[in-house]
Coordinates of C-alpha atoms in Angstrom, one line a residue:
X177 CA -7.3 23.2 -32.1
X178 CA -11.0 24.0 -31.5
X179 CA -12.3 27.5 -31.9
X180 CA -12.3 29.9 -29.0
X181 CA -15.0 29.3 -26.3
X182 CA -18.1 31.4 -26.2
X183 CA -17.7 34.7 -24.3
X184 CA -19.5 33.4 -21.2
X185 CA -16.7 31.0 -20.4
X186 CA -14.1 33.8 -20.6
X187 CA -15.3 35.1 -17.2
X188 CA -13.8 32.0 -15.5
X189 CA -10.2 32.9 -14.5
X190 CA -7.6 30.4 -15.6
X191 CA -6.5 29.8 -12.0
X192 CA -10.0 28.7 -11.1
X193 CA -10.1 26.3 -14.1
X194 CA -6.8 24.9 -13.0
X195 CA -8.2 24.2 -9.6
X196 CA -11.2 22.4 -11.1
X197 CA -9.2 20.4 -13.6
X198 CA -6.8 19.2 -10.9
X199 CA -9.6 17.0 -9.5
X200 CA -10.5 15.4 -12.9
X201 CA -9.6 11.9 -13.9
X202 CA -7.1 11.3 -16.7
X203 CA -9.9 10.6 -19.2
X204 CA -11.7 13.8 -18.2
X205 CA -8.5 15.8 -18.5
X206 CA -8.1 14.4 -22.0
X207 CA -11.7 15.5 -22.9
X208 CA -11.1 19.0 -21.4
X209 CA -7.9 19.4 -23.5
X210 CA -10.0 19.0 -26.7
X211 CA -12.7 21.6 -25.8
X212 CA -11.1 24.9 -26.6
X213 CA -7.8 26.9 -26.4
X214 CA -8.6 28.3 -23.0
X215 CA -9.3 25.0 -21.4
X216 CA -6.4 23.3 -23.2
X217 CA -4.0 26.0 -21.7
X218 CA -5.5 25.6 -18.2
X219 CA -5.4 21.8 -18.2
X220 CA -1.8 21.9 -19.4
X221 CA -0.7 23.8 -16.3
X222 CA 1.9 21.9 -14.2
X223 CA -0.3 22.4 -11.1
X224 CA -3.0 20.1 -12.7
X225 CA -0.6 17.2 -13.1
X226 CA 1.3 17.2 -9.8
X227 CA -0.9 14.4 -8.5
X228 CA -2.0 12.0 -11.3
X229 CA -3.5 8.5 -11.5
X230 CA -3.2 6.8 -14.9
X231 CA -5.4 3.8 -15.7
X232 CA -4.3 1.4 -18.4
X233 CA -7.2 -1.0 -18.7
X234 CA -8.5 -1.0 -22.2
X235 CA -7.3 -0.8 -25.8
X236 CA -9.5 2.3 -26.5
X237 CA -7.2 4.3 -24.2
X238 CA -4.3 4.1 -26.6
X239 CA -5.0 7.4 -28.2
X240 CA -5.6 9.2 -24.9
X241 CA -2.4 7.9 -23.4
X242 CA -0.4 8.9 -26.5
X243 CA -1.7 12.5 -26.3
X244 CA -1.0 12.7 -22.6
X245 CA 2.6 11.5 -22.7
X246 CA 3.6 15.2 -23.2
X247 CA 2.4 15.9 -19.6
X248 CA 4.4 13.2 -17.9
X249 CA 7.3 15.5 -17.3
X250 CA 5.1 17.6 -14.9
X251 CA 4.0 14.8 -12.6
X252 CA 5.3 14.7 -9.1
X253 CA 3.1 12.0 -7.6
X254 CA 2.1 9.2 -9.9
X255 CA -0.1 6.1 -9.5
X256 CA -0.4 3.7 -12.3
X257 CA -3.3 1.2 -12.2
X258 CA -3.7 -1.6 -14.8
X259 CA -5.0 -5.0 -15.6
X260 CA -1.8 -7.0 -16.2
X261 CA -3.6 -9.9 -17.9
X262 CA -3.7 -7.9 -21.2
X263 CA -0.6 -7.4 -23.2
X264 CA -1.6 -4.0 -24.5
X265 CA -1.9 -2.7 -20.9
X266 CA 1.5 -4.0 -20.0
X267 CA 3.0 -2.4 -23.1
X268 CA 1.4 1.0 -22.2
X269 CA 2.7 0.8 -18.7
X270 CA 6.3 0.1 -19.8
X271 CA 6.0 3.0 -22.3
X272 CA 4.8 5.4 -19.6
X273 CA 7.6 4.3 -17.3
X274 CA 10.2 4.6 -20.0
X275 CA 9.1 8.1 -20.9
X276 CA 9.2 9.0 -17.2
X277 CA 12.8 7.7 -17.1
X278 CA 13.8 10.0 -19.9
X279 CA 11.8 13.2 -19.3
X280 CA 10.7 13.5 -15.7
X281 CA 13.2 14.9 -13.2
X282 CA 10.4 16.0 -10.8
X283 CA 8.9 12.7 -9.9
X284 CA 8.8 12.2 -6.2
X285 CA 6.2 9.4 -5.6
X286 CA 5.5 6.2 -7.6
X287 CA 2.8 3.7 -6.9
X288 CA 2.1 0.8 -9.3
X289 CA -1.1 -1.3 -8.7
X290 CA -2.3 -4.3 -10.6
X291 CA -5.7 -5.8 -10.4
X292 CA -5.8 -8.7 -12.9
X293 CA -4.6 -12.3 -13.1
X294 CA -1.0 -12.8 -14.2
X295 CA -0.8 -14.7 -17.5
X296 CA 0.9 -18.1 -17.3
X297 CA 4.7 -17.8 -17.1
X298 CA 4.5 -14.0 -16.9
X299 CA 6.7 -12.6 -14.2
X300 CA 6.5 -8.9 -15.0
X301 CA 10.1 -8.6 -16.2
X302 CA 9.2 -5.9 -18.7
X303 CA 7.7 -3.7 -15.9
X304 CA 10.6 -4.4 -13.6
X305 CA 13.1 -3.5 -16.3
X306 CA 11.3 -0.2 -16.8
X307 CA 11.6 0.4 -13.0
X308 CA 15.3 -0.2 -13.3
X309 CA 15.4 2.4 -16.1
X310 CA 13.8 5.0 -13.8
X311 CA 16.4 4.3 -11.2
X312 CA 19.3 4.8 -13.7
X313 CA 21.5 7.5 -12.1
X314 CA 21.7 9.4 -15.4
X315 CA 18.0 10.1 -15.2
X316 CA 18.4 12.2 -12.0
X317 CA 15.0 11.1 -10.6
X318 CA 14.9 11.5 -6.8
X319 CA 12.0 9.4 -5.6
X320 CA 10.8 9.9 -2.0
X321 CA 7.9 7.5 -1.8
X322 CA 7.6 4.1 -3.5
X323 CA 4.6 1.7 -3.1
X324 CA 4.7 -1.7 -4.9
X325 CA 2.3 -3.5 -2.5
X326 CA -0.2 -4.2 -5.3
X327 CA 2.4 -5.1 -8.0
X328 CA 2.5 -8.9 -7.9
X329 CA 5.9 -9.5 -9.4
X330 CA 8.8 -11.0 -7.4
X331 CA 11.3 -8.4 -6.4
X332 CA 14.9 -9.4 -5.8
X333 CA 17.9 -8.1 -3.9
X334 CA 19.5 -6.4 -6.9
X335 CA 16.4 -4.4 -7.8
X336 CA 15.6 -3.3 -4.2
X337 CA 19.2 -2.3 -3.5
X338 CA 19.2 -0.3 -6.8
X339 CA 16.0 1.5 -5.8
X340 CA 17.5 2.5 -2.4
X341 CA 21.0 3.5 -3.6
X342 CA 19.7 5.7 -6.4
X343 CA 17.0 7.3 -4.3
X344 CA 18.8 8.2 -1.0
X345 CA 16.0 10.6 0.0
X346 CA 13.4 7.9 0.2
X347 CA 10.9 8.5 3.0
X348 CA 8.7 5.4 2.4
X349 CA 9.3 2.1 0.6
X350 CA 6.7 -0.7 0.5
X351 CA 7.8 -3.9 -1.2
X352 CA 5.5 -6.4 0.7
X353 CA 3.6 -7.3 -2.4
X354 CA 2.3 -10.8 -1.4
X355 CA 4.1 -12.8 -4.1
X356 CA 4.6 -16.6 -3.5
X357 CA 8.3 -16.1 -2.9
X358 CA 10.3 -13.5 -1.0
X359 CA 13.6 -12.9 -2.7
X360 CA 14.7 -10.0 -0.6
X361 CA 17.2 -11.0 2.1
X362 CA 17.5 -9.2 5.5
X363 CA 21.0 -8.0 4.5
X364 CA 19.4 -6.1 1.6
X365 CA 17.0 -4.4 4.0
X366 CA 19.9 -3.4 6.2
X367 CA 21.6 -1.8 3.1
X368 CA 18.3 0.0 2.3
X369 CA 18.2 1.5 5.8
X370 CA 21.9 2.6 5.5
X371 CA 21.4 4.1 2.0
X372 CA 18.2 6.0 3.0
X373 CA 18.7 7.8 6.3
X374 CA 15.4 9.6 6.0
X375 CA 13.4 6.4 5.5
X376 CA 10.5 6.4 8.1
X377 CA 8.1 3.9 6.6
X378 CA 8.9 0.4 5.4
X379 CA 6.8 -2.4 4.1
X380 CA 8.5 -5.9 3.9
X381 CA 8.0 -9.6 4.3
X382 CA 8.8 -10.9 7.8
X383 CA 11.4 -13.1 6.1
X384 CA 13.3 -9.9 5.2
X385 CA 13.7 -8.9 8.8
X386 CA 16.5 -10.0 11.2
X387 CA 18.3 -8.9 14.4
X388 CA 20.8 -7.0 12.2
X389 CA 17.9 -5.0 10.6
X390 CA 16.6 -4.1 14.0
X391 CA 20.1 -3.1 15.1
X392 CA 20.2 -0.7 12.2
X393 CA 17.0 0.9 13.4
X394 CA 18.6 1.3 16.9
X395 CA 21.6 3.3 15.8
X396 CA 21.7 6.7 17.5
X397 CA 21.8 8.7 14.2
X398 CA 18.7 6.9 12.9
X399 CA 15.9 9.4 12.1
X400 CA 12.4 8.8 13.6
X401 CA 10.9 5.6 12.3
X402 CA 7.0 5.7 12.2
X403 CA 5.6 2.8 10.2
X404 CA 6.5 -0.8 9.7
X405 CA 4.2 -2.9 7.5
X406 CA 4.9 -6.6 7.7
X407 CA 3.5 -9.5 5.6
X408 CA 3.9 -13.0 7.1
X409 CA 3.7 -16.1 4.9
X410 CA 4.6 -19.8 4.8
X411 CA 8.4 -19.4 4.5
X412 CA 8.4 -17.7 7.9
X413 CA 8.3 -21.1 9.6
X414 CA 11.9 -21.6 8.6
X415 CA 13.4 -18.4 9.9
X416 CA 14.2 -17.1 13.4
X417 CA 11.7 -14.7 15.0
X418 CA 12.5 -11.2 16.2
X419 CA 13.0 -11.3 20.0
X420 CA 10.9 -9.6 22.6
X421 CA 13.9 -7.6 23.7
X422 CA 14.6 -6.2 20.2
X423 CA 11.0 -5.2 19.7
X424 CA 11.1 -3.4 23.1
X425 CA 14.3 -1.6 22.2
X426 CA 13.0 -0.4 18.8
X427 CA 9.7 0.7 20.4
X428 CA 11.6 2.7 23.0
X429 CA 13.9 4.3 20.4
X430 CA 11.0 5.1 18.1
X431 CA 8.0 5.9 20.3
X432 CA 5.8 7.0 17.3
X433 CA 6.3 3.6 15.6
X434 CA 3.1 1.8 14.4
X435 CA 3.3 -1.7 13.1
X436 CA 0.9 -3.4 10.7
X437 CA 1.0 -7.2 10.7
X438 CA -0.7 -9.4 8.2
X439 CA -0.7 -13.2 8.5
X440 CA -1.4 -15.1 5.2
X441 CA -3.4 -18.3 5.3
X442 CA -0.2 -20.3 4.6
X443 CA 1.4 -19.4 7.9
X444 CA 1.3 -22.5 10.2
X445 CA -0.9 -21.9 13.3
X446 CA 1.9 -22.8 15.6
X447 CA 4.1 -20.0 14.2
X448 CA 1.7 -17.2 14.9
X449 CA 2.2 -17.1 18.7
X450 CA 6.0 -17.0 18.2
X451 CA 5.8 -14.0 15.8
X452 CA 3.4 -12.0 18.0
X453 CA 5.4 -10.4 20.8
X454 CA 4.2 -8.4 23.7
X455 CA 6.2 -5.2 22.9
X456 CA 5.1 -4.8 19.3
X457 CA 3.1 -1.6 18.9
X458 CA 0.5 -3.2 16.7
X459 CA -1.8 -0.8 14.9
X460 CA -3.4 -3.1 12.3
X461 CA -3.6 -6.9 12.6
X462 CA -4.9 -9.2 9.9
X463 CA -5.2 -12.9 10.8
X464 CA -6.3 -14.5 7.5
X465 CA -5.5 -18.0 8.7
X466 CA -8.9 -19.7 8.9
X467 CA -7.7 -21.4 12.0
X468 CA -8.9 -21.5 15.6
X469 CA -7.9 -18.0 16.7
X470 CA -9.4 -17.6 20.2
X471 CA -6.0 -17.8 22.0
X472 CA -4.5 -15.3 19.7
X473 CA -7.4 -12.9 20.1
X474 CA -7.0 -13.1 23.9
X475 CA -3.3 -12.4 23.5
X476 CA -4.1 -9.4 21.3
X477 CA -6.5 -8.1 23.9
X478 CA -3.9 -8.3 26.7
X479 CA -1.0 -7.0 24.7
X480 CA -2.2 -4.4 22.2
X481 CA -5.2 -2.8 23.8
X482 CA -3.5 0.6 23.9
X483 CA -2.3 0.6 20.2
X484 CA -4.7 -1.6 18.1
X485 CA -6.8 0.4 15.6
X486 CA -7.8 -2.2 13.0
X487 CA -8.4 -5.9 13.3
X488 CA -9.3 -8.4 10.5
X489 CA -10.1 -12.1 11.1
X490 CA -10.7 -15.0 8.9
X491 CA -11.6 -17.8 11.4
X492 CA -14.3 -20.2 12.5
X493 CA -17.4 -19.4 14.6
X494 CA -17.6 -20.6 18.2
X495 CA -18.9 -19.5 21.5
X496 CA -15.3 -19.1 22.7
X497 CA -14.8 -16.7 19.8
X498 CA -17.8 -14.7 20.7
X499 CA -16.6 -14.4 24.3
X500 CA -13.0 -13.4 23.3
X501 CA -14.4 -10.7 20.9
X502 CA -16.6 -9.2 23.5
X503 CA -13.6 -9.0 25.9
X504 CA -11.5 -7.4 23.1
X505 CA -14.2 -4.8 22.4
X506 CA -14.2 -3.8 26.1
X507 CA -10.4 -3.5 26.3
X508 CA -9.4 -2.1 22.8
X509 CA -11.2 1.2 23.1
X510 CA -9.1 2.9 20.3
X511 CA -10.4 0.5 17.7
X512 CA -11.4 2.2 14.4
X513 CA -12.3 -1.0 12.4
X514 CA -13.2 -4.6 13.2
X515 CA -13.8 -7.1 10.4
X516 CA -14.6 -10.7 11.3
X517 CA -15.4 -13.0 8.3
X518 CA -17.4 -15.6 10.2
X519 CA -20.8 -15.5 11.9
X520 CA -20.8 -13.9 15.4
X521 CA -23.4 -13.3 18.1
X522 CA -25.5 -10.2 18.4
X523 CA -23.7 -9.6 21.8
X524 CA -20.4 -9.2 19.9
X525 CA -21.9 -6.5 17.6
X526 CA -23.4 -4.6 20.5
X527 CA -20.1 -4.8 22.5
X528 CA -18.1 -3.1 19.7
X529 CA -20.8 -0.4 19.2
X530 CA -21.0 0.2 22.9
X531 CA -17.3 0.1 24.0
X532 CA -15.4 1.4 21.0
X533 CA -16.4 5.1 20.7
X534 CA -14.1 5.8 17.7
X535 CA -15.4 2.9 15.7
X536 CA -15.8 3.9 12.0
X537 CA -16.4 0.6 10.2
X538 CA -17.2 -3.0 11.0
X539 CA -18.0 -6.3 9.4
X540 CA -19.9 -8.4 11.9
X541 CA -22.6 -10.8 10.7
X542 CA -25.0 -12.6 12.9
X543 CA -26.3 -14.8 10.1
X544 CA -24.7 -16.3 7.0
X545 CA -24.8 -14.1 3.9
X546 CA -23.6 -14.4 0.4
X547 CA -20.0 -13.2 0.0
X548 CA -18.4 -10.7 -0.4
X549 CA -19.6 -9.2 2.9
X550 CA -19.9 -5.4 2.9
X551 CA -18.6 -3.4 5.8
X552 CA -21.0 -1.2 7.8
X553 CA -20.0 2.5 8.2
X554 CA -20.8 3.9 11.6
X555 CA -22.6 7.2 11.4

């Protein structure tokens, strides 16, 4: 351990140091720990570690992660970010998760986010097994928030049901992670809702929804449900759509409900109008279809003007598109963000700036530019 700090630093109370170190990244906390006894004591406080993000992205972090394993038992809210294309990163993540399973009974929130390319024939089974270990009933971990939206490994019925039954106090569960195949059946989501009576936010594939799932949400004893995040992809063309009547009933039962809908480019254009229903309280809508979307935009304008806050479009330029967007700007006055990834007219830009007083960000280009297009922040 380094020698005591110079006398000047002794004037900083430990509780102030703790507040400062709370905002540091994992790497900076590791550096602070090695400065002196006083700082090492302060950075070891459980208050510093309640909210922690761990990045596993390079081999030179091996020593840092090894030293910080001792603090994992103090973490309540954990986000793990890593590039899964490298084996060393995957091993570090499984080691962290396995230590959590054995040592941490305080963990309440777990988010796992990947940002690399999956190696050929790699399906994340090592990571998924470590998640199963965390859900082992002997470990007494009681998770309240789980977010796997950026973890591109196929989840199945067995794992999702295990997560729900071993964490009955779940408030949010997001498993709409954009993998090629959805292996979570509607019956499993129905079991999740039954096992987790406090669940108020759920992220799923559209293929994981059904009339029975919605009937579960309509039960009198069901607590307030506030957020439904839905990912629509190619397999949805084979499944029945949720009826207008069920959407109306759920919206009435849960008046605070906000729905986020994302359509992948693999969804057939003919299926989109069947999925979009008048009574869905749509807050965010992403139409990443690259198809002719004018009719859908006009439907959105008529149906979601009182709820829509964010709209993203991947479509093709046309005069009809410009006209429909101008009309949308005039009607959807609660809009916070609009992102259209094709060239639009100057009239469209001016319409959104004029008629949407709450607008915070927009991506609207009047000429072709090199991608990626950057959003403009409204001052």
